[in-house]
Coordinates of C-alpha atoms in Angstrom, one line a residue:
Chain A
M1 CA -37.2 75.3 24.6
P2 CA -35.8 71.8 26.0
S3 CA -33.5 70.4 23.5
T4 CA -32.6 66.7 24.5
A5 CA -30.9 63.8 22.6
T6 CA -34.1 62.8 21.0
G7 CA -35.2 65.8 19.5
I8 CA -36.8 69.2 20.3
Y9 CA -40.3 69.6 21.7
H10 CA -42.9 72.1 20.5
T11 CA -45.7 73.1 22.7
S12 CA -47.0 76.1 20.1
Y13 CA -47.1 75.9 16.2
G14 CA -45.3 79.6 17.0
S15 CA -42.2 78.0 18.6
E16 CA -41.7 75.5 15.8
L17 CA -41.7 78.1 13.2
R18 CA -39.1 80.0 15.0
L19 CA -35.7 80.5 13.3
R20 CA -34.0 79.4 16.4
H21 CA -34.8 76.8 18.9
T22 CA -32.3 76.4 21.4
H23 CA -30.4 78.1 24.1
A24 CA -27.3 76.5 22.3
E25 CA -28.5 78.0 18.8
K26 CA -28.6 81.4 20.6
I27 CA -25.1 81.3 22.1
R28 CA -23.9 80.1 18.7
L29 CA -25.3 82.8 17.1
G30 CA -23.9 85.2 19.5
I31 CA -20.2 83.8 18.9
L32 CA -20.6 83.9 15.2
V33 CA -21.6 87.9 15.4
V34 CA -18.7 88.9 17.9
A35 CA -16.2 86.4 15.6
L36 CA -17.4 88.3 12.1
A37 CA -17.4 92.2 14.3
V38 CA -13.6 90.8 15.1
L39 CA -12.9 89.2 11.8
P40 CA -11.6 92.2 9.7
F41 CA -9.5 93.3 12.3
T42 CA -7.4 90.4 12.4
L43 CA -6.9 89.8 8.6
D44 CA -4.5 91.5 6.3
N45 CA -6.0 93.1 3.1
Y46 CA -5.4 89.9 1.0
W47 CA -7.5 87.8 3.2
L48 CA -9.7 90.2 3.5
S49 CA -10.4 90.7 0.2
I50 CA -11.0 86.9 0.2
V51 CA -13.3 87.1 2.7
N52 CA -15.4 89.7 0.7
S53 CA -15.7 87.4 -2.5
I54 CA -17.1 84.7 0.1
G55 CA -19.4 87.0 1.1
I56 CA -20.5 87.9 -2.6
A57 CA -20.3 84.2 -3.6
A58 CA -22.4 83.4 -0.7
I59 CA -25.0 85.3 -1.7
G60 CA -25.1 83.6 -5.3
A61 CA -24.8 80.5 -3.6
V62 CA -28.0 81.3 -1.6
G63 CA -29.7 82.0 -4.9
L64 CA -28.7 79.3 -6.5
N65 CA -29.7 76.8 -3.7
I66 CA -33.4 78.2 -3.8
L67 CA -33.2 77.0 -7.3
V68 CA -31.4 73.8 -7.3
G69 CA -31.4 72.4 -3.7
F70 CA -35.5 73.8 -2.6
T71 CA -37.1 73.5 -5.9
G72 CA -35.1 71.0 -7.7
Q73 CA -34.5 72.7 -10.9
I74 CA -31.0 72.8 -12.2
S75 CA -29.6 75.4 -13.7
M76 CA -26.0 75.7 -15.4
G77 CA -26.8 79.3 -16.0
Q78 CA -25.7 81.0 -12.9
G79 CA -23.0 82.6 -15.0
G80 CA -25.2 84.3 -17.3
F81 CA -27.5 85.7 -14.6
L82 CA -24.3 86.8 -12.9
A83 CA -23.3 89.0 -15.8
V84 CA -26.8 90.2 -16.3
G85 CA -26.7 92.0 -12.9
A86 CA -23.0 93.1 -13.0
F87 CA -23.3 94.6 -16.5
T88 CA -26.8 95.9 -15.9
S89 CA -25.7 97.7 -12.3
A90 CA -22.2 98.6 -13.9
L91 CA -23.8 100.4 -17.2
L92 CA -26.7 102.2 -14.9
S93 CA -24.4 103.7 -12.5
S94 CA -21.3 104.4 -14.8
R95 CA -23.3 105.5 -18.2
A96 CA -26.8 106.4 -17.2
G97 CA -25.3 108.3 -13.7
L98 CA -28.1 106.3 -11.8
P99 CA -26.9 106.2 -7.7
V100 CA -25.3 102.8 -7.0
P101 CA -27.9 101.4 -4.5
L102 CA -30.8 102.2 -7.4
S103 CA -28.9 100.7 -10.2
I104 CA -28.2 97.6 -7.9
A105 CA -31.9 97.3 -7.1
A106 CA -32.6 98.0 -11.1
A107 CA -30.0 95.0 -11.8
V108 CA -32.1 92.8 -9.1
M109 CA -35.0 93.3 -10.7
L110 CA -33.8 92.9 -14.5
T111 CA -32.0 89.5 -13.8
A112 CA -35.1 88.3 -11.7
S113 CA -36.9 89.1 -14.9
V114 CA -34.1 87.1 -17.4
G115 CA -34.4 84.4 -14.8
V116 CA -38.3 84.2 -15.1
V117 CA -37.4 83.9 -19.3
V118 CA -35.0 81.3 -18.5
G119 CA -37.3 79.8 -16.5
L120 CA -40.2 79.0 -19.0
P121 CA -38.8 76.3 -20.5
A122 CA -38.8 74.7 -17.0
L123 CA -42.8 74.2 -17.2
R124 CA -42.3 71.7 -20.0
L125 CA -38.7 70.6 -19.4
R126 CA -37.3 68.7 -16.0
G127 CA -34.0 67.3 -14.5
L128 CA -31.6 66.9 -17.3
Y129 CA -33.3 68.2 -20.0
L130 CA -33.4 71.3 -18.1
A131 CA -29.7 71.6 -17.0
I132 CA -29.1 71.8 -20.6
A133 CA -31.4 74.5 -21.6
T134 CA -30.0 76.6 -18.7
L135 CA -26.6 75.8 -20.0
A136 CA -27.9 77.0 -23.7
S137 CA -28.9 80.1 -21.9
Q138 CA -25.5 80.5 -20.3
Q139 CA -23.9 80.6 -23.7
I140 CA -26.3 82.4 -25.5
I141 CA -26.4 85.4 -22.8
E142 CA -22.2 84.8 -22.7
F143 CA -22.1 85.2 -26.5
V144 CA -24.3 88.2 -26.4
I145 CA -22.0 90.1 -23.9
R146 CA -19.1 89.3 -25.9
R147 CA -20.5 90.8 -29.3
W148 CA -22.6 93.3 -28.2
R149 CA -20.0 96.1 -29.1
W150 CA -21.8 98.8 -27.4
L151 CA -22.4 97.1 -24.1
T152 CA -18.4 97.4 -23.5
G153 CA -18.0 100.6 -25.7
G154 CA -15.9 98.4 -27.9
Q155 CA -13.1 97.4 -25.4
G156 CA -14.2 94.4 -24.1
F157 CA -14.6 95.7 -20.5
L158 CA -16.2 97.9 -18.3
D159 CA -14.8 100.3 -15.6
V160 CA -16.8 100.8 -13.0
P161 CA -16.0 104.2 -11.0
R162 CA -15.1 103.6 -7.2
L163 CA -18.2 103.5 -5.1
R164 CA -19.1 106.6 -3.2
L165 CA -20.6 106.7 0.3
V166 CA -22.2 110.0 1.3
G167 CA -20.8 111.5 -1.8
L168 CA -17.2 110.7 -0.5
E169 CA -15.2 108.0 -2.4
I170 CA -14.2 105.3 -0.5
P171 CA -10.4 105.9 0.7
R172 CA -7.8 103.1 -0.5
A173 CA -7.0 102.5 3.1
H174 CA -10.2 101.2 3.9
F175 CA -11.1 100.2 1.1
E176 CA -11.3 96.3 2.1
L177 CA -13.0 97.1 5.4
T178 CA -15.7 99.3 4.1
W179 CA -16.8 96.6 1.5
Y180 CA -16.8 93.8 4.2
A181 CA -19.0 96.0 6.1
I182 CA -21.5 96.6 3.2
I183 CA -21.2 93.1 1.9
L184 CA -21.7 91.2 5.4
A185 CA -24.6 93.4 5.6
L186 CA -26.3 92.2 2.4
A187 CA -25.2 88.9 2.7
T188 CA -27.0 88.7 6.3
L189 CA -30.2 90.1 4.8
A190 CA -30.0 87.5 2.0
V191 CA -29.3 84.5 4.1
L192 CA -32.2 85.8 6.6
G193 CA -34.5 86.7 3.7
A194 CA -33.9 83.0 2.1
R195 CA -34.6 81.5 6.0
N196 CA -37.7 83.3 6.0
V197 CA -38.7 82.3 2.7
F198 CA -38.8 79.1 3.4
R199 CA -41.4 79.4 6.5
T200 CA -44.3 80.8 4.1
A201 CA -46.4 79.1 2.0
L202 CA -44.4 79.7 -1.2
G203 CA -41.0 78.3 0.3
R204 CA -42.8 75.1 1.2
S205 CA -44.5 74.9 -2.4
F206 CA -41.2 75.2 -3.8
M207 CA -40.1 72.0 -1.7
A208 CA -43.3 70.5 -2.5
V209 CA -42.4 70.8 -6.3
R210 CA -38.9 69.7 -5.7
D211 CA -40.0 66.2 -4.0
H212 CA -42.7 65.3 -6.5
E213 CA -44.3 67.8 -8.9
I214 CA -47.3 65.6 -9.6
A215 CA -48.1 64.8 -6.1
A216 CA -47.6 68.7 -5.3
A217 CA -50.1 69.8 -8.1
T218 CA -52.5 67.4 -6.8
M219 CA -52.4 68.8 -3.4
G220 CA -53.3 72.0 -4.9
V221 CA -50.0 73.8 -5.4
H222 CA -49.5 76.1 -8.2
V223 CA -46.6 74.3 -9.7
T224 CA -46.3 77.0 -12.9
R225 CA -46.3 79.7 -10.4
A226 CA -43.8 77.9 -7.7
K227 CA -41.3 77.4 -10.3
L228 CA -41.5 81.0 -11.9
T229 CA -41.2 82.5 -8.5
A230 CA -38.4 80.2 -7.7
F231 CA -36.6 81.1 -10.6
A232 CA -37.1 85.2 -10.1
L233 CA -36.4 84.9 -6.7
S234 CA -33.2 83.0 -7.2
S235 CA -32.1 85.0 -10.3
G236 CA -32.5 88.0 -8.2
Y237 CA -30.5 86.9 -5.4
V238 CA -27.8 86.1 -8.3
G239 CA -28.4 89.4 -9.6
L240 CA -27.2 91.1 -6.6
A241 CA -24.3 88.9 -6.4
G242 CA -23.4 89.9 -9.7
A243 CA -24.0 93.9 -9.2
L244 CA -21.7 93.6 -6.0
T245 CA -19.0 92.1 -7.9
A246 CA -19.3 94.7 -11.0
H247 CA -18.9 97.8 -8.0
Y248 CA -16.5 95.5 -5.9
T249 CA -14.2 94.5 -8.4
E250 CA -14.5 98.1 -10.6
T251 CA -14.1 95.9 -13.7
V252 CA -16.7 93.7 -15.8
T253 CA -15.5 91.6 -18.4
W254 CA -17.4 88.7 -19.8
E255 CA -14.4 86.2 -18.8
R256 CA -15.5 86.5 -15.4
F257 CA -18.9 84.9 -16.3
T258 CA -18.3 81.5 -17.9
I259 CA -19.8 78.5 -17.8
D260 CA -16.9 77.5 -15.2
I261 CA -18.3 80.1 -12.9
S262 CA -21.8 77.9 -13.3
V263 CA -19.9 75.0 -12.2
Q264 CA -18.3 76.6 -9.5
Y265 CA -21.6 77.5 -7.9
L266 CA -23.2 74.3 -8.4
A267 CA -20.0 73.1 -6.8
M268 CA -20.4 75.4 -3.8
I269 CA -24.1 74.4 -3.0
I270 CA -23.2 70.7 -3.5
V271 CA -20.2 70.7 -0.8
G272 CA -22.5 72.9 1.4
G273 CA -25.5 71.0 1.2
L274 CA -28.3 71.2 -1.2
G275 CA -31.3 72.4 0.3
S276 CA -29.3 74.0 3.3
V277 CA -29.3 78.2 3.2
A278 CA -26.4 77.8 5.9
G279 CA -25.0 75.2 3.7
S280 CA -24.9 77.7 0.6
V281 CA -22.4 79.8 2.9
Y282 CA -20.2 76.6 4.0
G283 CA -20.0 75.7 0.5
A284 CA -19.0 79.0 -0.8
A285 CA -16.4 79.8 1.9
F286 CA -14.7 76.2 1.4
L287 CA -14.6 76.7 -2.7
M288 CA -13.3 80.3 -2.4
L289 CA -11.0 79.8 0.2
L290 CA -9.7 76.3 -1.8
P291 CA -7.7 78.1 -4.5
P292 CA -5.8 80.5 -2.1
V293 CA -5.1 77.7 0.4
L294 CA -3.5 75.5 -2.0
A295 CA -1.6 78.6 -3.2
E296 CA -0.2 79.1 0.3
L297 CA 0.8 75.4 0.5
A298 CA 2.6 75.0 -2.8
T299 CA 4.7 78.5 -1.6
A300 CA 5.2 76.8 1.6
V301 CA 6.7 73.4 0.2
R302 CA 8.2 75.0 -2.5
D303 CA 11.8 73.9 -1.9
K304 CA 10.6 70.1 -1.2
A305 CA 8.1 69.9 -3.9
P306 CA 8.8 72.4 -6.7
F307 CA 6.5 71.0 -8.7
L308 CA 3.6 71.7 -6.9
S309 CA 3.9 75.4 -7.4
E310 CA 4.8 75.1 -10.9
Q311 CA 1.9 73.4 -11.6
L312 CA -0.4 75.3 -9.4
P313 CA -3.3 76.0 -11.7
A314 CA -3.5 72.2 -12.8
V315 CA -3.2 71.6 -9.3
Q316 CA -5.9 73.9 -8.1
Q317 CA -8.4 72.2 -11.0
A318 CA -7.9 68.7 -9.9
A319 CA -8.3 69.7 -6.2
F320 CA -11.7 71.4 -7.6
G321 CA -12.7 68.1 -9.5
L322 CA -12.0 65.8 -6.7
V323 CA -13.5 68.0 -4.0
I324 CA -16.8 67.8 -6.2
I325 CA -16.3 63.7 -6.5
L326 CA -15.4 63.0 -3.1
F327 CA -18.1 65.2 -1.5
L328 CA -20.7 63.2 -3.8
L329 CA -19.3 59.8 -2.8
F330 CA -19.0 60.4 0.8
E331 CA -21.2 63.1 2.4
P332 CA -23.8 64.0 -0.7
R333 CA -25.8 66.3 1.6
G334 CA -22.7 68.4 2.3
L335 CA -20.7 70.2 5.0
D336 CA -24.2 71.1 6.5
R337 CA -24.7 67.4 7.2
S338 CA -21.3 67.1 8.7
W339 CA -21.9 70.1 10.8
R340 CA -25.2 68.5 12.1
R341 CA -23.5 64.9 12.6
A342 CA -20.7 66.7 14.7
R343 CA -23.4 68.6 17.1
E344 CA -25.1 65.4 17.3
Y345 CA -22.1 63.2 18.2
F346 CA -21.7 65.9 21.0
A347 CA -25.1 66.2 22.1
C348 CA -25.3 62.3 22.9
W349 CA -21.5 62.0 24.2
P350 CA -20.5 59.9 25.3
F351 CA -22.7 57.4 24.1
R352 CA -22.7 57.2 20.1
Y353 CA -26.0 57.7 19.3
Chain B
M1 CA -21.3 79.1 -54.0
T2 CA -17.6 77.9 -53.5
Q3 CA -17.6 79.2 -50.1
F4 CA -21.1 77.1 -49.6
I5 CA -19.3 74.1 -50.7
Q6 CA -16.4 74.7 -48.4
L7 CA -18.7 75.7 -45.5
T8 CA -20.6 72.4 -46.0
V9 CA -17.6 70.1 -46.2
Y10 CA -16.2 71.8 -42.8
G11 CA -19.6 71.2 -41.5
L12 CA -19.8 67.9 -42.5
A13 CA -16.7 66.8 -41.0
N14 CA -17.5 68.7 -37.5
G15 CA -20.6 66.8 -37.6
A16 CA -19.0 63.3 -38.0
I17 CA -16.9 64.1 -35.3
L18 CA -19.8 65.6 -33.2
A19 CA -21.6 62.4 -34.2
L20 CA -18.7 60.1 -32.6
A21 CA -18.6 62.3 -29.6
A22 CA -22.4 62.0 -29.0
L23 CA -22.4 58.4 -29.7
G24 CA -20.2 58.0 -26.6
F25 CA -22.9 60.3 -24.7
V26 CA -25.6 58.3 -25.9
L27 CA -24.2 55.0 -25.0
V28 CA -23.5 56.1 -21.4
Y29 CA -27.3 57.9 -21.4
K30 CA -28.8 55.1 -22.8
A31 CA -27.3 52.3 -20.8
T32 CA -26.8 54.4 -17.4
R33 CA -29.0 57.4 -17.6
V34 CA -25.8 59.7 -16.7
I35 CA -25.3 62.8 -18.6
N36 CA -21.8 62.9 -19.0
F37 CA -20.4 66.4 -18.7
A38 CA -17.0 64.6 -19.0
Q39 CA -17.6 63.9 -22.6
G40 CA -15.2 66.9 -24.2
E41 CA -12.6 65.5 -22.0
F42 CA -12.8 62.0 -22.9
L43 CA -11.8 63.2 -26.5
L44 CA -9.0 65.2 -24.9
A45 CA -7.8 62.1 -23.0
G46 CA -8.2 59.7 -26.0
A47 CA -6.6 62.1 -28.1
Y48 CA -3.6 62.8 -25.9
A49 CA -3.2 58.8 -25.0
F50 CA -2.9 58.4 -28.9
Y51 CA -0.1 61.0 -28.9
S52 CA 1.7 59.3 -26.0
G53 CA 1.4 55.8 -28.0
W54 CA 2.3 57.1 -31.3
V55 CA 4.8 60.2 -30.8
L56 CA 5.8 59.7 -27.0
L57 CA 6.3 55.8 -27.2
G58 CA 7.2 55.8 -31.1
L59 CA 4.9 53.1 -31.5
P60 CA 3.6 52.1 -35.0
L61 CA 0.0 53.6 -36.1
I62 CA -1.8 50.5 -35.2
A63 CA -0.3 50.0 -32.2
A64 CA -0.4 53.2 -30.8
L65 CA -4.3 53.0 -31.8
L66 CA -4.7 49.9 -30.0
F67 CA -2.7 51.7 -26.8
G68 CA -5.4 54.5 -27.1
V69 CA -8.3 52.3 -27.2
A70 CA -6.6 50.3 -24.0
V71 CA -6.2 53.6 -22.0
A72 CA -9.6 54.6 -23.2
V73 CA -11.3 51.6 -22.1
G74 CA -9.5 51.3 -18.9
L75 CA -10.7 54.9 -18.3
G76 CA -14.1 54.1 -19.1
V77 CA -14.3 51.2 -16.8
A78 CA -12.4 52.6 -14.1
I79 CA -14.5 55.9 -14.0
E80 CA -17.7 53.8 -14.1
R81 CA -16.6 51.4 -11.1
F82 CA -15.5 53.8 -8.6
S83 CA -17.4 57.0 -9.2
L84 CA -20.4 56.4 -10.9
R85 CA -21.8 53.0 -9.7
P86 CA -22.0 54.4 -5.6
L87 CA -24.2 56.3 -7.3
I88 CA -26.9 54.7 -8.6
G89 CA -30.4 55.6 -7.7
E90 CA -29.2 59.1 -6.8
D91 CA -30.7 62.7 -8.2
P92 CA -29.7 63.3 -11.8
I93 CA -28.0 66.4 -10.0
A94 CA -25.6 64.2 -8.2
V95 CA -24.7 62.6 -11.1
I96 CA -24.3 65.4 -13.3
M97 CA -21.8 67.1 -10.8
V98 CA -20.0 64.1 -10.4
T99 CA -19.1 64.0 -14.2
V100 CA -18.6 67.5 -14.1
G101 CA -15.7 67.1 -11.2
L102 CA -14.6 64.3 -13.7
S103 CA -13.8 66.6 -16.0
A104 CA -11.9 68.9 -14.0
V105 CA -9.9 66.0 -13.1
L106 CA -9.4 64.7 -16.6
K107 CA -8.5 68.1 -17.8
A108 CA -6.2 68.6 -15.0
T109 CA -4.6 65.5 -15.4
V110 CA -4.0 66.2 -19.0
Q111 CA -2.5 69.8 -18.1
L112 CA -0.5 68.1 -15.7
F113 CA 1.4 65.8 -17.9
Y114 CA 1.4 67.7 -21.1
G115 CA 1.3 71.3 -20.1
T116 CA -0.9 74.0 -21.5
T117 CA 0.9 74.7 -25.2
P118 CA -0.7 73.2 -28.2
L119 CA 1.4 70.0 -29.3
T120 CA 2.1 68.9 -33.0
M121 CA 1.3 65.7 -34.0
P122 CA 2.3 64.1 -37.8
K123 CA -0.5 64.0 -39.6
V124 CA -2.7 60.7 -39.8
L125 CA -5.1 61.6 -42.3
P126 CA -3.8 62.5 -45.9
A127 CA -2.7 66.1 -46.2
G128 CA -3.0 68.3 -49.1
S129 CA -6.5 69.3 -50.9
I130 CA -9.0 68.3 -53.6
S131 CA -11.1 70.7 -56.0
L132 CA -14.3 70.0 -55.6
A133 CA -16.8 72.4 -58.1
G134 CA -14.3 75.1 -57.8
A135 CA -14.0 74.9 -54.1
H136 CA -10.6 74.0 -52.4
V137 CA -11.4 71.2 -50.0
P138 CA -8.8 69.7 -47.7
L139 CA -8.6 66.0 -47.9
D140 CA -8.2 65.3 -44.3
R141 CA -12.0 66.8 -43.7
V142 CA -13.0 64.5 -46.1
V143 CA -11.2 61.3 -44.9
A144 CA -12.4 62.0 -41.6
V145 CA -15.9 62.3 -42.5
A146 CA -15.4 58.3 -44.5
V147 CA -13.8 57.5 -40.9
A148 CA -16.6 59.1 -38.7
A149 CA -19.1 57.1 -41.1
L150 CA -17.3 53.6 -40.9
V151 CA -17.0 53.7 -37.3
L152 CA -20.7 54.7 -37.0
S153 CA -21.7 51.9 -38.8
A154 CA -19.4 49.4 -37.2
F155 CA -21.5 50.7 -34.0
S156 CA -24.8 50.4 -35.5
A157 CA -24.0 47.1 -36.7
F158 CA -22.8 45.7 -33.4
F159 CA -25.9 47.0 -31.6
R160 CA -28.0 45.4 -34.3
W161 CA -26.4 41.8 -34.5
S162 CA -23.5 41.1 -31.6
R163 CA -24.7 39.3 -28.3
H164 CA -23.5 42.2 -26.5
G165 CA -25.1 44.8 -28.3
V166 CA -28.6 43.5 -28.0
A167 CA -27.8 42.8 -24.4
M168 CA -27.1 46.7 -24.5
R169 CA -30.2 47.3 -25.9
A170 CA -32.1 45.4 -23.6
V171 CA -30.5 47.2 -20.6
A172 CA -31.7 50.5 -21.8
D173 CA -34.9 48.9 -22.6
D174 CA -35.5 47.6 -19.3
Q175 CA -33.2 46.8 -16.8
Q176 CA -34.9 44.3 -14.6
A177 CA -36.4 42.7 -17.4
A178 CA -32.8 42.4 -18.9
L179 CA -31.4 40.8 -15.2
M180 CA -34.4 38.3 -15.4
Q181 CA -33.0 37.2 -18.9
G182 CA -29.5 36.7 -17.3
I183 CA -27.5 39.5 -18.5
S184 CA -25.2 41.0 -15.9
V185 CA -26.4 44.8 -15.8
T186 CA -23.1 45.7 -14.0
R187 CA -21.2 44.6 -16.9
I188 CA -23.0 46.3 -19.4
F189 CA -22.5 49.8 -17.9
A190 CA -19.0 49.1 -18.0
L191 CA -19.2 48.0 -21.8
A192 CA -21.2 51.3 -22.2
W193 CA -18.6 53.5 -20.6
A194 CA -15.6 51.7 -22.3
L195 CA -17.4 52.1 -25.7
G196 CA -18.3 55.6 -24.9
A197 CA -14.9 56.4 -24.2
V198 CA -13.6 54.7 -27.5
S199 CA -15.8 56.3 -29.5
A200 CA -14.6 59.9 -28.1
L201 CA -10.8 58.8 -28.9
I202 CA -11.6 58.0 -32.4
G203 CA -13.5 61.5 -32.6
G204 CA -10.6 63.1 -30.5
I205 CA -7.8 61.5 -33.0
L206 CA -9.7 62.8 -36.2
L207 CA -10.4 66.2 -34.1
A208 CA -6.4 66.5 -32.9
D209 CA -5.5 66.0 -36.8
I210 CA -7.6 68.5 -38.5
S211 CA -7.1 70.9 -35.9
E212 CA -4.4 70.8 -33.2
L213 CA -3.7 69.0 -30.2
S214 CA -4.8 71.3 -27.3
Q215 CA -6.7 72.0 -24.3
N216 CA -9.1 73.4 -26.4
L217 CA -10.5 70.0 -27.7
A218 CA -12.6 69.7 -24.5
G219 CA -14.6 72.6 -25.4
F220 CA -16.1 70.2 -28.3
G221 CA -17.9 68.3 -25.5
L222 CA -20.2 71.1 -24.7
I223 CA -21.4 71.2 -28.3
V224 CA -22.3 67.4 -27.9
F225 CA -25.6 68.8 -25.9
P226 CA -27.6 70.7 -28.9
V227 CA -26.4 67.5 -31.1
V228 CA -27.8 64.9 -28.6
I229 CA -30.7 67.4 -27.5
L230 CA -31.8 67.7 -31.4
G231 CA -31.4 63.7 -32.1
G232 CA -32.8 62.6 -28.8
L233 CA -31.0 61.5 -25.6
E234 CA -31.6 57.9 -26.3
S235 CA -31.2 57.7 -30.2
I236 CA -28.3 56.4 -31.8
P237 CA -29.4 57.2 -35.6
G238 CA -30.2 60.4 -34.0
T239 CA -26.7 61.5 -32.9
I240 CA -26.1 61.2 -36.6
V241 CA -28.8 63.1 -38.2
G242 CA -28.0 65.9 -35.0
G243 CA -24.0 65.8 -35.6
I244 CA -24.8 66.7 -39.2
V245 CA -27.2 69.1 -38.5
I246 CA -25.6 70.8 -36.0
G247 CA -21.9 70.8 -37.8
L248 CA -23.5 72.2 -41.0
V249 CA -25.6 74.8 -38.7
S250 CA -22.7 76.1 -36.9
Q251 CA -20.5 76.2 -40.3
Y252 CA -23.1 78.5 -42.0
A253 CA -23.8 80.3 -39.0
E254 CA -20.0 81.3 -39.1
G255 CA -19.8 81.9 -42.8
F256 CA -22.7 84.5 -42.4
S257 CA -21.3 86.2 -39.3
P258 CA -17.6 85.1 -37.8
G259 CA -18.1 83.8 -34.4
A260 CA -21.8 82.9 -34.7
S261 CA -20.4 79.3 -35.1
Q262 CA -20.3 79.6 -31.2
V263 CA -23.8 80.3 -30.6
A264 CA -26.0 78.8 -33.1
P265 CA -26.1 75.5 -32.1
Y266 CA -27.3 76.8 -28.5
L267 CA -30.6 78.5 -30.3
L268 CA -31.6 75.9 -32.4
L269 CA -31.1 73.5 -29.0
V270 CA -33.7 76.2 -27.3
L271 CA -35.6 76.2 -30.4
I272 CA -35.9 72.2 -30.0
L273 CA -36.1 72.1 -26.5
L274 CA -39.5 74.1 -26.7
L275 CA -40.8 72.5 -29.9
K276 CA -40.1 68.9 -29.2
P277 CA -38.6 68.5 -25.9
H278 CA -37.6 65.1 -26.6
G279 CA -35.9 65.5 -29.6
L280 CA -36.3 63.8 -33.0
F281 CA -36.0 60.2 -32.0
G282 CA -36.5 60.2 -28.3
Q283 CA -38.6 58.7 -26.3
P284 CA -41.2 60.6 -24.2
R285 CA -41.7 59.2 -20.7
I286 CA -45.0 59.5 -18.9
A287 CA -45.0 60.6 -15.2
R288 CA -46.9 59.1 -12.5
V289 CA -47.1 59.7 -8.9

């Protein structure tokens, strides 16, 4: 399809529904694939582990964005859902002896069902009230995990055995690299899955509910079904992210699933762009990179400003807060919008519009 | 029985402070429709501002209080002007997240200046304990309840009778109608944030006095949600009822099983949301296309 400064012209419905419309997009996709293939060989283990956490976070962020960005249901319960996914998969694989792929699948299913239960109040509550209801679910799930001693065998954390691939344990030397491949594959599937959902009637009904619930209902959208499916789909994604965290980090503790994590994921989709699948990935990358990059900077200027490295946790937290505020004030549609704007600038160059 | 009395006094004291924190929350919500996730950090900032005036600057008690009030008012007005006014008319999620961002910044600022270790502050409230029907009841908690009751009545009187209080109620009811009566809505917004910060300051000082002055004070902010949901997001009497109920319920739960005080308010919250989504005194709104 020809792409011009004034838009893309379609001559059939099929072409409009396509995921990628122009040659430029296909070329960019090619570059991205090559970059992702080369990336792990250019990084050391420390940065590769950060890339891996970005991949897991991206899956969770896409899930949260389905709920918040596409369906308009604010959720502060992300941490709780992650915990359900992580604990389910960890328990099923280590204690019940289920193969890891099966236990991850079970974790996804269970988290999706918990999501539906938590989503039930959404049928009566909206906006602020729903945010607070999901906050309650977060606190309750966290409490259950902390208090239920059987869950962790009384030691407060769960050890997850090293992942076995075709019967063999992943060797230490290739640990990050193998996980990079696994996470990249799953994250790609997750992103493509989400992109495709929003081409279907179901995905469109999510957006209709977000834009105006009553208007959507009068047009024949089944609001109840749309909301509950959105909760199920979204928490399924989050459950996958949780399960991956469990097997990747090999320990599960409740500390990793507090309200701060819920907030961090919300920040990811705000920074990346609400209602944008690609934005969720940008946001996850941005917020997961922020603390290590700040730490690097603090080390680099240690001699000139020792204050920065001594107060690093506070500085990181302040930066986190400022990033959220500044994005909301100056780029409320997030990095996705910045990227589009940059693209348009070059498409129209040398004109400003 | 003695344990019951003790739990009741502890619950009432916590409830009174919760009511103060919730009052600030409701003031801001009523006037500006902003859900303030930084309410706990307002308690924190208020308590530390008072500490700086009293201990670090060595001011007399009254002057330290006034210093704290000045900091709280400045903070409230600045936050309203620079971070929330540009967002008027935006999605609830944007407004919520800005206050979440603010809470991170406030907490980090306190940590930068005062570190993470708990600080010792000389007692403001009387120390010692009295005996009540056989139970030893710490005096500071009893006085905290009295102080909170006094402050809450002062605020209620302010809304009932003063010009600005009436103007705030008018803005909360209908912004356009209030504008047409010559009320400056932007000024009311600033006033709401300033008063919210001041009531949090008082709550923060009381809380720091009966427990300790540390970063953990901010955690109190999250229990404000059950309080305001129970009382209704728009009701000032609701904050008092909600504060007392949540304070008592969590203390009784704690007496029943240690640690349960963290979750009991939220269980109650879910129950209320399912039975009466707008709280005991909240206003249901009718939505139309």
